Amino acid sequence: MSDTTPLETIIPRILDHFAAKNAAREQALSASRAIIRMSANSIRAVHRGEFEQAAQQLDEAKQVRDAAVAALEGHADVYYAGFLHDAQKEYAEARTTLALLSGGSIPAPEELGVEYPAYLNGIAEAVGEMRRMVLDRLRAGQYDGCEEILAAMDDIYAVLVTIDFPDAMTGGLRRTTDQTRGILEKTRGDLTMAMVQRQAIRALE
């Protein structure tokens, strides 16, 4: 005679597993939204020159991220679902933006505690924030530091363009790199034109 009595212990065990996974997923979703928000606030603070406030925002984002990663231990399928990758990418972008626009060194992925695809896409997107800083300075007539920022943008692109692996491995880095090239060339053109005009005005004076 068939015996289904083991289900009495099997099903509760499965339900407990699903409940724990769902709780971890909800915590990770909430954490991802918070990390993205705090990273965006940090970047805004950087553009205002408020570097300490920007760093504080990112320190808080790191604490949220660490808690989410801990909650997802044992739930690799949720960890790699994608939304935490997006949050880590935004975090890497914000950390890179803060470091390079405040005169620091670009951080390493191990220092940030983010996956390699998130790191690469994050530093690529930081190039857009660096362009914004260059344009803000040019509008204000502040040319000091613009060429250094452009050089950092160029260095990032020069590294990214050498990474030739499938998008499934790199998180769609190829498309991001193409966008980075466009941003870099526009910025180079804008800066060159501004400096030529500046020289012309000085010659007239």
Coordinates of N, CA and C in Angstrom, one line a residue:
M1 N 0.9 -1.2 0.0 CA 0.0 0.0 0.0 C 0.9 1.3 0.0
S2 N 0.5 2.2 -0.8 CA 1.3 3.4 -0.9 C 1.3 4.2 0.4
D3 N 2.4 4.8 0.7 CA 2.5 5.6 2.0 C 2.9 7.0 1.7
T4 N 2.0 8.0 2.0 CA 2.3 9.4 1.7 C 2.5 10.1 3.1
T5 N 2.6 9.4 4.1 CA 2.8 10.1 5.4 C 4.1 10.9 5.5
P6 N 5.2 10.6 4.8 CA 6.3 11.5 4.8 C 6.1 12.9 4.4
L7 N 5.0 13.1 3.6 CA 4.7 14.5 3.2 C 4.3 15.4 4.4
E8 N 3.9 14.8 5.5 CA 3.6 15.5 6.7 C 4.8 16.3 7.3
T9 N 5.9 15.8 7.0 CA 7.2 16.5 7.5 C 7.9 17.2 6.3
I10 N 7.7 16.6 5.1 CA 8.4 17.2 3.9 C 7.8 18.6 3.6
I11 N 6.5 18.7 3.5 CA 5.8 19.9 3.0 C 6.1 21.1 4.0
P12 N 6.0 20.9 5.3 CA 6.3 22.0 6.2 C 7.7 22.5 6.1
R13 N 8.7 21.5 5.8 CA 10.1 21.9 5.6 C 10.2 22.8 4.3
I14 N 9.5 22.4 3.3 CA 9.5 23.1 2.0 C 8.9 24.5 2.2
L15 N 7.8 24.6 3.0 CA 7.1 25.9 3.2 C 8.0 26.8 4.0
D16 N 8.7 26.2 5.0 CA 9.7 27.1 5.8 C 10.8 27.6 4.9
H17 N 11.2 26.8 4.0 CA 12.3 27.2 3.0 C 11.8 28.4 2.2
F18 N 10.6 28.2 1.6 CA 10.0 29.3 0.8 C 9.8 30.5 1.6
A19 N 9.3 30.4 2.8 CA 9.1 31.6 3.6 C 10.3 32.3 3.9
A20 N 11.4 31.6 4.2 CA 12.7 32.2 4.5 C 13.2 32.9 3.2
K21 N 13.1 32.2 2.0 CA 13.5 32.8 0.8 C 12.8 34.1 0.4
N22 N 11.5 34.0 0.7 CA 10.6 35.2 0.3 C 11.0 36.4 1.3
A23 N 11.2 36.1 2.5 CA 11.6 37.2 3.5 C 12.9 37.8 3.1
A24 N 13.9 36.9 2.6 CA 15.2 37.4 2.2 C 15.0 38.3 0.9
R25 N 14.2 37.8 0.0 CA 13.9 38.5 -1.2 C 13.3 39.9 -0.9
E26 N 12.3 40.0 0.0 CA 11.7 41.3 0.3 C 12.7 42.2 0.9
Q27 N 13.6 41.7 1.8 CA 14.6 42.5 2.4 C 15.6 43.0 1.4
A28 N 16.0 42.1 0.4 CA 16.9 42.5 -0.6 C 16.3 43.6 -1.5
L29 N 15.1 43.4 -1.9 CA 14.4 44.4 -2.7 C 14.4 45.8 -2.1
S30 N 14.0 45.8 -0.8 CA 13.9 47.1 0.0 C 15.3 47.7 0.1
A31 N 16.3 46.8 0.3 CA 17.7 47.3 0.4 C 18.2 47.9 -0.9
S32 N 17.8 47.2 -2.0 CA 18.3 47.7 -3.3 C 17.7 49.1 -3.6
R33 N 16.5 49.3 -3.3 CA 15.9 50.6 -3.5 C 16.6 51.6 -2.6
A34 N 16.9 51.3 -1.4 CA 17.5 52.2 -0.5 C 18.9 52.6 -1.0
I35 N 19.7 51.5 -1.4 CA 21.0 51.7 -1.9 C 21.0 52.6 -3.2
I36 N 20.1 52.4 -4.1 CA 20.0 53.2 -5.3 C 19.7 54.7 -4.9
R37 N 18.8 54.9 -4.0 CA 18.4 56.2 -3.5 C 19.6 56.9 -2.9
M38 N 20.3 56.3 -2.0 CA 21.4 56.9 -1.3 C 22.6 57.1 -2.2
S39 N 22.8 56.3 -3.2 CA 23.8 56.5 -4.2 C 23.6 57.7 -5.0
A40 N 22.3 57.9 -5.4 CA 21.9 59.1 -6.2 C 22.1 60.3 -5.4
N41 N 21.7 60.3 -4.1 CA 21.9 61.4 -3.2 C 23.3 61.8 -3.0
S42 N 24.2 60.7 -3.0 CA 25.6 61.0 -2.8 C 26.2 61.7 -4.1
I43 N 25.7 61.3 -5.2 CA 26.2 61.9 -6.5 C 25.8 63.3 -6.5
R44 N 24.6 63.6 -6.1 CA 24.1 65.0 -6.1 C 25.0 65.8 -5.1
A45 N 25.3 65.3 -4.0 CA 26.2 66.0 -3.0 C 27.6 66.2 -3.6
V46 N 28.1 65.3 -4.4 CA 29.4 65.5 -5.0 C 29.4 66.7 -5.9
H47 N 28.3 66.8 -6.7 CA 28.2 67.9 -7.7 C 28.1 69.3 -6.9
R48 N 27.6 69.2 -5.7 CA 27.5 70.4 -4.9 C 28.8 70.7 -4.1
G49 N 29.8 69.8 -4.3 CA 31.0 69.9 -3.6 C 31.0 69.5 -2.1
E50 N 29.9 68.8 -1.7 CA 29.7 68.3 -0.4 C 30.2 66.9 -0.2
F51 N 31.5 66.8 -0.2 CA 32.2 65.4 -0.3 C 31.9 64.6 1.0
E52 N 32.0 65.3 2.1 CA 31.8 64.6 3.4 C 30.3 64.0 3.5
Q53 N 29.4 64.8 3.1 CA 28.0 64.3 3.0 C 27.8 63.2 2.1
A54 N 28.5 63.3 0.9 CA 28.4 62.2 -0.1 C 29.0 60.9 0.5
A55 N 30.1 61.0 1.2 CA 30.7 59.8 1.8 C 29.9 59.2 2.9
Q56 N 29.2 60.1 3.6 CA 28.3 59.6 4.7 C 27.1 58.8 4.1
Q57 N 26.6 59.3 3.0 CA 25.5 58.6 2.3 C 25.9 57.2 1.9
L58 N 27.1 57.2 1.4 CA 27.6 55.9 0.8 C 28.0 54.9 2.0
D59 N 28.4 55.4 3.1 CA 28.7 54.6 4.2 C 27.4 53.9 4.7
E60 N 26.3 54.7 4.7 CA 25.0 54.2 5.1 C 24.5 53.1 4.1
A61 N 24.8 53.4 2.8 CA 24.4 52.5 1.8 C 25.1 51.2 1.9
K62 N 26.4 51.2 2.3 CA 27.2 50.0 2.5 C 26.6 49.2 3.6
Q63 N 26.2 49.8 4.7 CA 25.6 49.0 5.8 C 24.3 48.3 5.3
V64 N 23.5 49.0 4.6 CA 22.3 48.4 4.0 C 22.7 47.2 3.1
R65 N 23.6 47.5 2.3 CA 24.1 46.4 1.3 C 24.6 45.2 2.1
D66 N 25.4 45.4 3.1 CA 26.0 44.3 3.8 C 24.9 43.5 4.5
A67 N 23.9 44.1 5.0 CA 22.8 43.4 5.7 C 22.0 42.6 4.7
A68 N 21.8 43.2 3.5 CA 21.0 42.5 2.4 C 21.8 41.2 2.0
V69 N 23.1 41.4 1.8 CA 23.9 40.2 1.3 C 23.9 39.1 2.4
A70 N 24.0 39.5 3.7 CA 23.9 38.5 4.7 C 22.6 37.8 4.7
A71 N 21.5 38.6 4.5 CA 20.2 38.0 4.5 C 20.0 37.0 3.3
L72 N 20.7 37.2 2.3 CA 20.6 36.3 1.1 C 21.5 35.1 1.1
E73 N 22.3 35.0 2.2 CA 23.1 33.8 2.3 C 22.3 32.5 2.2
G74 N 22.7 31.7 1.3 CA 21.9 30.4 1.1 C 20.8 30.6 0.1
H75 N 20.7 31.8 -0.5 CA 19.6 32.0 -1.5 C 20.3 32.6 -2.7
A76 N 21.2 31.9 -3.3 CA 22.0 32.4 -4.5 C 21.1 32.8 -5.6
D77 N 20.0 32.1 -5.8 CA 19.1 32.4 -6.9 C 18.5 33.8 -6.8
V78 N 18.2 34.2 -5.6 CA 17.7 35.5 -5.3 C 18.8 36.6 -5.4
Y79 N 20.0 36.2 -4.9 CA 21.1 37.1 -5.0 C 21.4 37.5 -6.4
Y80 N 21.3 36.5 -7.3 CA 21.7 36.8 -8.7 C 20.5 37.1 -9.6
A81 N 19.4 37.5 -9.0 CA 18.1 37.7 -9.7 C 18.2 39.0 -10.6
G82 N 19.1 39.9 -10.2 CA 19.3 41.1 -11.0 C 19.2 42.4 -10.2
F83 N 18.2 42.5 -9.3 CA 18.0 43.8 -8.7 C 19.1 44.2 -7.7
L84 N 19.8 43.3 -7.1 CA 20.9 43.6 -6.2 C 22.1 44.0 -7.1
H85 N 22.2 43.4 -8.3 CA 23.3 43.8 -9.2 C 23.1 45.3 -9.6
D86 N 21.9 45.7 -9.9 CA 21.6 47.1 -10.2 C 22.0 48.1 -9.1
A87 N 21.7 47.6 -7.8 CA 22.0 48.5 -6.7 C 23.5 48.6 -6.5
Q88 N 24.2 47.4 -6.7 CA 25.7 47.5 -6.5 C 26.3 48.3 -7.6
K89 N 25.7 48.3 -8.8 CA 26.2 49.1 -9.9 C 26.1 50.6 -9.6
E90 N 25.0 51.0 -9.0 CA 24.8 52.4 -8.7 C 25.7 52.8 -7.5
Y91 N 25.9 51.8 -6.6 CA 26.9 52.1 -5.5 C 28.3 52.3 -6.0
A92 N 28.7 51.4 -6.9 CA 30.0 51.5 -7.5 C 30.2 52.8 -8.3
E93 N 29.1 53.2 -9.0 CA 29.2 54.5 -9.7 C 29.4 55.6 -8.8
A94 N 28.6 55.6 -7.7 CA 28.7 56.8 -6.7 C 30.0 56.8 -6.1
R95 N 30.6 55.6 -5.7 CA 31.9 55.6 -5.0 C 33.0 56.1 -6.0
T96 N 32.9 55.7 -7.2 CA 33.9 56.1 -8.2 C 33.8 57.6 -8.5
T97 N 32.6 58.1 -8.6 CA 32.3 59.5 -8.8 C 32.9 60.3 -7.7
L98 N 32.6 59.9 -6.5 CA 33.2 60.6 -5.3 C 34.7 60.6 -5.3
A99 N 35.2 59.4 -5.5 CA 36.7 59.3 -5.4 C 37.4 60.2 -6.5
L100 N 37.0 60.1 -7.7 CA 37.7 60.8 -8.8 C 37.4 62.3 -8.8
L101 N 36.3 62.7 -8.4 CA 36.0 64.1 -8.4 C 36.4 64.9 -7.1
S102 N 36.9 64.1 -6.2 CA 37.4 64.7 -5.0 C 38.9 64.6 -4.9
G103 N 39.5 64.1 -6.0 CA 41.0 64.0 -6.0 C 41.5 62.7 -5.5
G104 N 40.7 61.7 -5.3 CA 41.1 60.4 -4.8 C 41.4 59.4 -5.9
S105 N 41.7 58.2 -5.5 CA 42.0 57.1 -6.5 C 40.7 56.2 -6.7
I106 N 40.6 55.7 -7.9 CA 39.4 54.9 -8.2 C 39.5 53.6 -7.3
P107 N 38.3 53.3 -6.7 CA 38.3 52.1 -5.8 C 38.3 50.8 -6.5
A108 N 38.7 49.8 -5.9 CA 38.7 48.4 -6.5 C 37.4 47.7 -6.1
P109 N 37.0 46.8 -6.9 CA 35.7 46.1 -6.6 C 35.7 45.4 -5.2
E110 N 36.9 44.8 -4.9 CA 37.0 44.2 -3.6 C 36.9 45.2 -2.4
E111 N 37.3 46.4 -2.6 CA 37.2 47.4 -1.6 C 35.7 47.8 -1.5
L112 N 35.0 47.8 -2.6 CA 33.6 48.1 -2.5 C 32.7 47.0 -2.1
G113 N 33.2 45.8 -2.3 CA 32.4 44.6 -2.0 C 31.3 44.3 -3.0
V114 N 31.6 44.6 -4.3 CA 30.6 44.4 -5.4 C 31.1 43.4 -6.4
E115 N 30.2 42.8 -7.1 CA 30.6 41.8 -8.1 C 31.2 42.5 -9.3
Y116 N 32.1 41.8 -10.0 CA 32.8 42.4 -11.1 C 31.9 43.1 -12.2
P117 N 30.9 42.4 -12.7 CA 30.0 43.1 -13.7 C 29.4 44.4 -13.2
A118 N 29.0 44.4 -11.9 CA 28.4 45.6 -11.3 C 29.5 46.7 -11.3
Y119 N 30.7 46.3 -10.9 CA 31.8 47.3 -10.8 C 32.1 47.9 -12.2
L120 N 32.2 47.1 -13.2 CA 32.6 47.6 -14.5 C 31.5 48.5 -15.1
N121 N 30.3 48.1 -14.9 CA 29.2 49.0 -15.4 C 29.1 50.2 -14.5
G122 N 29.4 50.1 -13.3 CA 29.4 51.3 -12.4 C 30.4 52.3 -12.7
I123 N 31.7 51.9 -13.0 CA 32.7 52.9 -13.3 C 32.4 53.4 -14.7
A124 N 31.8 52.7 -15.6 CA 31.5 53.2 -16.9 C 30.4 54.3 -16.8
E125 N 29.4 54.1 -15.9 CA 28.4 55.1 -15.8 C 28.9 56.3 -15.0
A126 N 30.0 56.2 -14.2 CA 30.6 57.3 -13.6 C 31.1 58.3 -14.6
V127 N 31.5 57.9 -15.7 CA 32.0 58.7 -16.8 C 31.0 59.8 -17.1
G128 N 29.7 59.5 -17.1 CA 28.6 60.5 -17.4 C 28.6 61.5 -16.3
E129 N 28.8 61.2 -15.0 CA 28.8 62.1 -14.0 C 30.1 63.0 -14.1
M130 N 31.2 62.5 -14.6 CA 32.4 63.3 -14.8 C 32.2 64.3 -15.9
R131 N 31.5 63.9 -16.9 CA 31.1 64.8 -18.0 C 30.3 66.0 -17.4
R132 N 29.3 65.7 -16.6 CA 28.5 66.7 -16.0 C 29.4 67.7 -15.2
M133 N 30.3 67.2 -14.5 CA 31.2 68.1 -13.7 C 32.0 69.0 -14.6
V134 N 32.5 68.4 -15.7 CA 33.3 69.2 -16.7 C 32.4 70.4 -17.2
L135 N 31.2 70.0 -17.6 CA 30.3 71.0 -18.2 C 29.9 72.1 -17.2
D136 N 29.7 71.7 -15.9 CA 29.4 72.6 -14.9 C 30.6 73.6 -14.7
R137 N 31.8 73.1 -14.7 CA 32.9 74.0 -14.6 C 33.1 74.9 -15.7
L138 N 32.9 74.4 -16.9 CA 33.0 75.2 -18.1 C 32.0 76.4 -18.1
R139 N 30.8 76.1 -17.7 CA 29.7 77.1 -17.6 C 30.1 78.2 -16.6
A140 N 30.8 77.7 -15.6 CA 31.2 78.7 -14.5 C 32.5 79.4 -14.9
G141 N 33.1 79.0 -16.0 CA 34.4 79.6 -16.4 C 35.6 79.1 -15.6
Q142 N 35.4 77.9 -15.1 CA 36.5 77.3 -14.3 C 37.1 76.1 -15.1
Y143 N 38.3 76.4 -15.6 CA 38.9 75.4 -16.5 C 39.9 74.5 -15.8
D144 N 40.3 74.9 -14.6 CA 41.3 74.1 -13.8 C 40.6 72.7 -13.5
G145 N 41.4 71.7 -13.7 CA 40.9 70.4 -13.4 C 40.2 69.7 -14.5
C146 N 39.7 70.4 -15.5 CA 38.8 69.8 -16.5 C 39.6 68.8 -17.4
E147 N 40.9 69.1 -17.7 CA 41.6 68.2 -18.5 C 42.0 66.9 -17.7
E148 N 42.2 67.1 -16.4 CA 42.4 65.9 -15.5 C 41.2 65.0 -15.5
I149 N 40.0 65.6 -15.4 CA 38.8 64.8 -15.4 C 38.6 64.1 -16.7
L150 N 38.9 64.8 -17.8 CA 38.8 64.1 -19.1 C 39.8 63.0 -19.2
A151 N 41.0 63.1 -18.7 CA 42.0 62.1 -18.8 C 41.5 60.9 -18.0
A152 N 40.9 61.1 -16.8 CA 40.3 60.0 -16.1 C 39.2 59.2 -16.8
M153 N 38.4 60.0 -17.5 CA 37.3 59.4 -18.3 C 37.9 58.6 -19.4
D154 N 39.0 59.1 -20.0 CA 39.7 58.4 -21.1 C 40.3 57.1 -20.6
D155 N 40.9 57.1 -19.4 CA 41.5 56.0 -18.8 C 40.5 54.9 -18.6
I156 N 39.3 55.2 -18.1 CA 38.2 54.3 -17.8 C 37.8 53.6 -19.1
Y157 N 37.6 54.4 -20.1 CA 37.1 53.9 -21.4 C 38.2 53.0 -22.0
A158 N 39.4 53.4 -21.9 CA 40.5 52.6 -22.5 C 40.6 51.2 -21.9
V159 N 40.2 51.1 -20.6 CA 40.2 49.8 -19.9 C 39.0 49.0 -20.4
L160 N 37.8 49.6 -20.4 CA 36.6 48.9 -20.6 C 36.6 48.3 -22.0
V161 N 37.1 49.1 -23.0 CA 37.1 48.6 -24.4 C 37.9 47.3 -24.6
T162 N 38.8 47.0 -23.7 CA 39.6 45.8 -23.8 C 38.8 44.5 -23.3
I163 N 37.7 44.7 -22.7 CA 37.0 43.6 -22.1 C 36.0 43.1 -23.1
D164 N 36.3 41.9 -23.6 CA 35.5 41.4 -24.7 C 35.0 40.0 -24.3
F165 N 33.9 40.0 -23.5 CA 33.3 38.7 -23.1 C 31.8 38.8 -23.3
P166 N 31.1 37.7 -23.3 CA 29.6 37.8 -23.6 C 28.9 38.7 -22.6
D167 N 27.8 39.3 -23.0 CA 27.1 40.2 -22.2 C 26.5 39.5 -21.0
A168 N 26.2 38.2 -21.1 CA 25.7 37.4 -20.0 C 26.7 37.4 -18.9
M169 N 27.9 37.5 -19.2 CA 29.0 37.4 -18.1 C 29.2 38.8 -17.6
T170 N 29.1 39.8 -18.4 CA 29.6 41.2 -18.0 C 28.4 42.1 -17.6
G171 N 27.2 41.6 -17.7 CA 26.0 42.4 -17.4 C 25.7 43.5 -18.4
G172 N 25.9 43.1 -19.7 CA 25.7 44.1 -20.8 C 26.7 45.2 -20.9
L173 N 27.9 44.9 -20.5 CA 29.0 45.9 -20.5 C 29.3 46.5 -21.9
R174 N 29.1 45.7 -23.0 CA 29.4 46.2 -24.3 C 28.6 47.5 -24.6
R175 N 27.3 47.4 -24.4 CA 26.4 48.5 -24.7 C 26.8 49.7 -23.8
T176 N 27.1 49.5 -22.5 CA 27.5 50.6 -21.7 C 28.8 51.2 -22.1
T177 N 29.8 50.4 -22.6 CA 31.0 50.9 -23.1 C 30.8 51.8 -24.3
D178 N 29.9 51.3 -25.2 CA 29.6 52.1 -26.4 C 29.1 53.5 -26.0
Q179 N 28.2 53.5 -25.0 CA 27.7 54.8 -24.5 C 28.8 55.7 -23.9
T180 N 29.7 55.0 -23.2 CA 30.8 55.7 -22.6 C 31.7 56.4 -23.6
R181 N 31.9 55.7 -24.7 CA 32.7 56.3 -25.8 C 32.0 57.6 -26.3
G182 N 30.7 57.5 -26.5 CA 30.0 58.7 -27.0 C 30.1 59.9 -26.0
I183 N 30.0 59.6 -24.8 CA 30.1 60.6 -23.7 C 31.5 61.2 -23.7
L184 N 32.5 60.3 -23.8 CA 33.9 60.8 -23.8 C 34.2 61.7 -25.0
E185 N 33.7 61.3 -26.2 CA 34.0 62.1 -27.4 C 33.3 63.5 -27.3
K186 N 32.1 63.5 -26.9 CA 31.3 64.7 -26.7 C 32.1 65.7 -25.7
T187 N 32.5 65.1 -24.6 CA 33.2 65.9 -23.6 C 34.5 66.5 -24.2
R188 N 35.2 65.6 -24.9 CA 36.5 66.1 -25.5 C 36.2 67.2 -26.5
G189 N 35.2 67.1 -27.3 CA 34.8 68.2 -28.2 C 34.4 69.5 -27.5
D190 N 33.6 69.3 -26.4 CA 33.1 70.5 -25.7 C 34.3 71.2 -25.0
L191 N 35.2 70.4 -24.4 CA 36.3 71.0 -23.7 C 37.3 71.7 -24.7
T192 N 37.5 71.0 -25.8 CA 38.4 71.6 -26.8 C 37.9 72.9 -27.3
M193 N 36.6 72.9 -27.6 CA 36.0 74.2 -28.1 C 36.0 75.3 -27.1
A194 N 35.7 74.9 -25.8 CA 35.8 75.9 -24.8 C 37.2 76.5 -24.6
M195 N 38.2 75.7 -24.7 CA 39.6 76.1 -24.5 C 40.0 77.0 -25.7
V196 N 39.6 76.6 -26.9 CA 39.9 77.4 -28.1 C 39.3 78.8 -28.0
Q197 N 38.1 78.8 -27.6 CA 37.4 80.1 -27.5 C 38.0 81.0 -26.4
R198 N 38.4 80.3 -25.3 CA 39.1 81.0 -24.2 C 40.4 81.6 -24.7
Q199 N 41.2 80.9 -25.5 CA 42.4 81.4 -26.0 C 42.2 82.5 -27.0
A200 N 41.1 82.4 -27.8 CA 40.8 83.5 -28.8 C 40.5 84.8 -28.0
I201 N 39.7 84.6 -27.0 CA 39.3 85.8 -26.2 C 40.5 86.5 -25.5
R202 N 41.4 85.6 -25.0 CA 42.6 86.2 -24.4 C 43.5 86.9 -25.5
A203 N 43.5 86.3 -26.7 CA 44.4 86.9 -27.7 C 43.8 88.3 -28.1
L204 N 42.5 88.4 -28.1 CA 41.8 89.7 -28.5 C 42.1 90.7 -27.4
E205 N 42.1 90.2 -26.1 CA 42.3 91.1 -25.0 C 43.8 91.7 -25.0

